[in-house]
Short mmCIF file of C-alpha atoms in Angstrom, two decimals:
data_model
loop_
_atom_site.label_atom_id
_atom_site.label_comp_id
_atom_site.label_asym_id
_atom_site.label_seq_id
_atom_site.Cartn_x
_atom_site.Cartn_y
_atom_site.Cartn_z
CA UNK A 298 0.00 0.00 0.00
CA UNK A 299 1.73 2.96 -1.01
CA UNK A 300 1.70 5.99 1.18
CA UNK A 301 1.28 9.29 -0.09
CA UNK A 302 2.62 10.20 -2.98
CA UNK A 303 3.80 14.06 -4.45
CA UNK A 304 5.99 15.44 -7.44
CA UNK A 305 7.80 16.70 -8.50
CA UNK A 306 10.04 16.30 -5.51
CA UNK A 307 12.54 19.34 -6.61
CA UNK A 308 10.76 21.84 -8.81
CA UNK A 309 12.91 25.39 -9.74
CA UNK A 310 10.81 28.12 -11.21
CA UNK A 311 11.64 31.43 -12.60
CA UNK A 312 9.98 34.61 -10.90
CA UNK A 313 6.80 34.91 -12.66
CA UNK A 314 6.11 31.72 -13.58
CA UNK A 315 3.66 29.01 -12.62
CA UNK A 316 3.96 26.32 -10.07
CA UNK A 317 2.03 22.77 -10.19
CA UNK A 318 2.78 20.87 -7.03
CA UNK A 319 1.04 16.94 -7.22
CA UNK A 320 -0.47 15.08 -4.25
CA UNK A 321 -2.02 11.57 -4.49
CA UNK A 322 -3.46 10.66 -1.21
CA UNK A 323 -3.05 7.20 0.20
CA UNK A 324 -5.86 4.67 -1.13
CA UNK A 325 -8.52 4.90 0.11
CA UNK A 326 -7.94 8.54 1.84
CA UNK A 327 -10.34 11.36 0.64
CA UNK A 328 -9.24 13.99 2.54
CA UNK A 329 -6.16 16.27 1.24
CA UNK A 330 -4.11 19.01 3.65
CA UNK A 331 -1.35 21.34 2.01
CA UNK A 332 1.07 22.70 4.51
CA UNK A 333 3.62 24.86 3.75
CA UNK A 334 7.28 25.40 5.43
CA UNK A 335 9.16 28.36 4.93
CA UNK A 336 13.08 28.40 5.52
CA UNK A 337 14.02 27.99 9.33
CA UNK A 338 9.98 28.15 9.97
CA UNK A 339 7.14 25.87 11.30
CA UNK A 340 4.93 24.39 9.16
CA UNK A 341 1.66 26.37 8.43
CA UNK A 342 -1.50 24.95 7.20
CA UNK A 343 -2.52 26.14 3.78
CA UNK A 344 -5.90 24.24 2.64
CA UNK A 345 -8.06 20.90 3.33
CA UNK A 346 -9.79 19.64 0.61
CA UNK A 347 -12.01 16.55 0.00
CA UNK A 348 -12.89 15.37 -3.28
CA UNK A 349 -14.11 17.74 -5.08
CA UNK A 350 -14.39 20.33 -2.22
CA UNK A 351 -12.79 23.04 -0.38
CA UNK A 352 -13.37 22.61 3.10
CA UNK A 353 -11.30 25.01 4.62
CA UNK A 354 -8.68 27.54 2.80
CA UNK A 355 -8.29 30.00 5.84
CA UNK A 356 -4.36 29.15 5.27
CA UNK A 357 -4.40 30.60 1.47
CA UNK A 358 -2.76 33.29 0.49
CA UNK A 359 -5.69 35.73 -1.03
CA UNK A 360 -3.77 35.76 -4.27
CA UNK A 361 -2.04 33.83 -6.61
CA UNK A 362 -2.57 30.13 -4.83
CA UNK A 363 -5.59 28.06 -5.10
CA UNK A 364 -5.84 23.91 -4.74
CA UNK A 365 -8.09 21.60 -6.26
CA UNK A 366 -8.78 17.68 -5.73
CA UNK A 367 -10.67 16.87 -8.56
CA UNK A 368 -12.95 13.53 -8.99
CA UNK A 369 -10.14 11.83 -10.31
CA UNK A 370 -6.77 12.39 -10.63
CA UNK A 371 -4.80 13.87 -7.66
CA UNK A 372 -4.49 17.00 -5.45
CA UNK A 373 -3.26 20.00 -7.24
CA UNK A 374 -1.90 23.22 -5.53
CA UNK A 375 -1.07 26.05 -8.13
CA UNK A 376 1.04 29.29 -7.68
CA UNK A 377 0.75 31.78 -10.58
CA UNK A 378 3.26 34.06 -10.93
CA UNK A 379 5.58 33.25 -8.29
CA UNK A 380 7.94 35.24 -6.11
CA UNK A 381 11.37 34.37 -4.18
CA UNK A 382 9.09 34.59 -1.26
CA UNK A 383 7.59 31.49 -2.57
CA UNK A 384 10.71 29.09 -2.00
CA UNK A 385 9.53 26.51 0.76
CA UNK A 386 8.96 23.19 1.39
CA UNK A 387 5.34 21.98 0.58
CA UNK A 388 3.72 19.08 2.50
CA UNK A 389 0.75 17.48 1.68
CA UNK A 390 -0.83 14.84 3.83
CA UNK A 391 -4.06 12.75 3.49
CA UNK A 392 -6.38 10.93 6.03
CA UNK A 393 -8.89 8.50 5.81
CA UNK A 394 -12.00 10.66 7.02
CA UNK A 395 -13.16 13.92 8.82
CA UNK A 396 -12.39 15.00 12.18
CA UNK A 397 -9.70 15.21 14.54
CA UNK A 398 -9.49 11.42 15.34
CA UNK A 399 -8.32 10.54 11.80
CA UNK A 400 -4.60 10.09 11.63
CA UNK A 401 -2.48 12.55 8.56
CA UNK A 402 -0.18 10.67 6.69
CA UNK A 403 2.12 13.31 5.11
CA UNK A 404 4.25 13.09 1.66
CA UNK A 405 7.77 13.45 1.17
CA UNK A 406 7.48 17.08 0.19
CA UNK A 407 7.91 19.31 -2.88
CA UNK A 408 10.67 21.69 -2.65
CA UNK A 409 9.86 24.85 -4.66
CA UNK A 410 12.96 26.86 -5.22
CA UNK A 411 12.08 30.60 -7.03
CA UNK A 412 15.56 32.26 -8.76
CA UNK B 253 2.72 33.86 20.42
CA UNK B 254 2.38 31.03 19.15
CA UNK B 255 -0.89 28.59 20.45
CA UNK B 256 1.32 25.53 20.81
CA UNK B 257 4.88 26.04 22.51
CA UNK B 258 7.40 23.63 22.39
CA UNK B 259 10.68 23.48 24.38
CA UNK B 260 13.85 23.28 24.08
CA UNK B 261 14.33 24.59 20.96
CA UNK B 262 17.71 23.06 20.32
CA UNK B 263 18.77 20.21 21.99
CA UNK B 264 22.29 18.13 22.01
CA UNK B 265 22.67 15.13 24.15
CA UNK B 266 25.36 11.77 24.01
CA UNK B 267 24.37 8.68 22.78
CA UNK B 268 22.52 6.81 25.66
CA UNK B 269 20.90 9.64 27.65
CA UNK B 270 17.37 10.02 28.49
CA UNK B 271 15.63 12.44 26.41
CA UNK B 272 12.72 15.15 26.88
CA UNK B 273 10.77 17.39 24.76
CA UNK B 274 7.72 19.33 26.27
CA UNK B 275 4.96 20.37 24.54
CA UNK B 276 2.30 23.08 25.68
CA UNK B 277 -0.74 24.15 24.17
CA UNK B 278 -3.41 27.33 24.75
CA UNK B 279 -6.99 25.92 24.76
CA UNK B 280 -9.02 22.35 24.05
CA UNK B 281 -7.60 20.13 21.70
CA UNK B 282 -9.00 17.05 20.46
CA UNK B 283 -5.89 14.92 19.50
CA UNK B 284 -1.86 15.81 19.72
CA UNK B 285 0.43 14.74 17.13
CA UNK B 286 4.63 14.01 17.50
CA UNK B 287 6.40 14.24 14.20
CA UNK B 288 9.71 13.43 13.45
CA UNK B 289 11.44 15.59 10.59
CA UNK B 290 14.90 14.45 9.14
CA UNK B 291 18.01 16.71 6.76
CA UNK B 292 16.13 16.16 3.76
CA UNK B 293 13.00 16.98 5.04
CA UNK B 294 10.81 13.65 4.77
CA UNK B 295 7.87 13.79 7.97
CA UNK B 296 6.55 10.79 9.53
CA UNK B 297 3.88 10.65 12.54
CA UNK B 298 5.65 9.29 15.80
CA UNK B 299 2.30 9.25 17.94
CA UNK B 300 -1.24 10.70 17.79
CA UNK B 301 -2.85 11.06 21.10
CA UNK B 302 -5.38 12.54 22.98
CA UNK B 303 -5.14 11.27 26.65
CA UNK B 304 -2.76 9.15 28.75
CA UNK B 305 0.40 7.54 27.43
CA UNK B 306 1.68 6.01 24.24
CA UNK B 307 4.88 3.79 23.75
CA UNK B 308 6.91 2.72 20.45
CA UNK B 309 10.25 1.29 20.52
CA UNK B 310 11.99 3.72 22.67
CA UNK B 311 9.72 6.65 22.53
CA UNK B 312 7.02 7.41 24.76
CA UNK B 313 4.70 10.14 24.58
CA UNK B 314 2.39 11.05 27.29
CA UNK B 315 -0.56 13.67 27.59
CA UNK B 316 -1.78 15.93 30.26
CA UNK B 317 -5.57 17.18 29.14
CA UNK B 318 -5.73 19.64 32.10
CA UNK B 319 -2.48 20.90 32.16
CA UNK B 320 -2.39 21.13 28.41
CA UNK B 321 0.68 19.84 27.87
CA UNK B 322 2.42 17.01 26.60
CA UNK B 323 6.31 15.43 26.45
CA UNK B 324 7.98 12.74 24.03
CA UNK B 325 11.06 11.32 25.83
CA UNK B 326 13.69 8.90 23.76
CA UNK B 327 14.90 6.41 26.12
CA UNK B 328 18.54 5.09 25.25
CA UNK B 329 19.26 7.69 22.54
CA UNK B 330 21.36 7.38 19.62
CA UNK B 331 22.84 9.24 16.78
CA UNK B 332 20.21 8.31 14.05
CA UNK B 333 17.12 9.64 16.49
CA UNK B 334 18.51 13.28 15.56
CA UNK B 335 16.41 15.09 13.61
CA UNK B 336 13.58 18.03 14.12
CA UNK B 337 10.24 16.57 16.49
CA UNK B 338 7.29 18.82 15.73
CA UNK B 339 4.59 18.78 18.20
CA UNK B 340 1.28 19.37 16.34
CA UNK B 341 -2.47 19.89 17.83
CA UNK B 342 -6.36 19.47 16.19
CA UNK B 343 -8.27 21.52 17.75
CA UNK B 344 -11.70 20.75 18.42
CA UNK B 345 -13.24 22.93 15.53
CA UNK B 346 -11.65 20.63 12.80
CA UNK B 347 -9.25 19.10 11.70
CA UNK B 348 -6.01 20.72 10.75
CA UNK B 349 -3.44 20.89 12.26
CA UNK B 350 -1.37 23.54 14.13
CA UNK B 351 2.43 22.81 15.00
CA UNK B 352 4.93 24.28 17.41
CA UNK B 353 8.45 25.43 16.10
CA UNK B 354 9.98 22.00 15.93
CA UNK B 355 13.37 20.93 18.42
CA UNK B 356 16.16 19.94 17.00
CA UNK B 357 18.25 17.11 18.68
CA UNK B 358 21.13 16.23 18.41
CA UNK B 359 22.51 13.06 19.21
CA UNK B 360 26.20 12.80 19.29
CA UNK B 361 28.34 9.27 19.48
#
């Protein structure tokens, strides 16, 4: 059973350009988080989604970001346009169900490096 | 401030010694997670808990609901437990999660 699953694992972008980060959930998991890590910070939470849903985006920047998890296919967090302030590390993790109870399984990571 | 402390921030011990990491957090929670972060940056779940004691190996985490706080101690440490643990809290609204600054340890030979 393979655990969660995100690519690319390195990805360099440009300033201005656009950033597609990949999340496929554990089987059987429906429920998506994004977390974000800036250098020498915690980790912030970003968005939950279930399929097909946004559940909660409080953690979004207002512009530029927005996340999907489509019907098929996995979780997709896109950054248009982005800025050196962009570089982190960018978790996503996955649970089985709703609610606090559920244990996160969290992805290696996708390292977004802006030059 | 931040709603869920952790302390010490850095943390350097010898192989074998007892370790401990504290936790705190501000109001209700309805589980508490221990992460363990490694150079490189992969993050696996050590424990999830919301009351009394867990054990693994040689880690044990244990929770206090009314004191709001919670510690992770390494029994018998050695060099390849150093890395960054990450205490991290649901609250009782939902479920995402909020995480303390991380400790890094150190474990030298």
């Amino acid at each position: 059973n393979a655990g969660v699953m995100q690519n690319p694992r390195h990805l360099v972008r440009r300033r201005g350009q656009e950033a597609r980060l990949r999340c496929s959930p554990m089987k059987g998991h429906s429920h998506v988080y994004w977390y974000r890590q800036l250098p020498e910070e915690g980790l912030k939470f970003m968005v939950y989604l279930q399929k097909e849903n946004i559940i909660d985006e409080s953690g979004m920047p207002k512009e530029r970001f927005s996340a999907e998890f489509p019907k098929e296919g996995p979780s997709i967090l896109r950054i248009q346009q982005v800025v050196r302030g962009d570089s982190a590390a960018y978790f996503c993790a996955s649970s089985r169900s709703q609610g606090a109870r559920y244990e996160q399984y969290f992805g290696p990571g996708t390292r977004l490096t802006v030059t | 401030k931040n709603e869920v402390e952790q302390s010490p921030q850095n943390l350097t011990a010898q192989e074998g010694e007892f370790i401990t990491i504290n936790c705190s957090y501000s109001v209700g929670i309805s589980a508490l997670h221990w992460l363990q972060q490694h150079p490189g940056g992969g993050i696996v779940s050590l424990f999830m808990l919301s009351s009394g004691k867990k054990k693994h190996g040689r880690l044990i985490a244990t929770i206090n609901i009314q004191e709001k706080h919670s510690s992770l101690h390494i029994t018998a440490s050695h060099p390849r437990d150093s890395a960054v643990y990450i205490c991290a809290v649901s609250w009782t609204s939902g479920s995402r999660l909020t995480f303390g600054e991380g400790t890094q340890l150190t474990v030298n030979p």
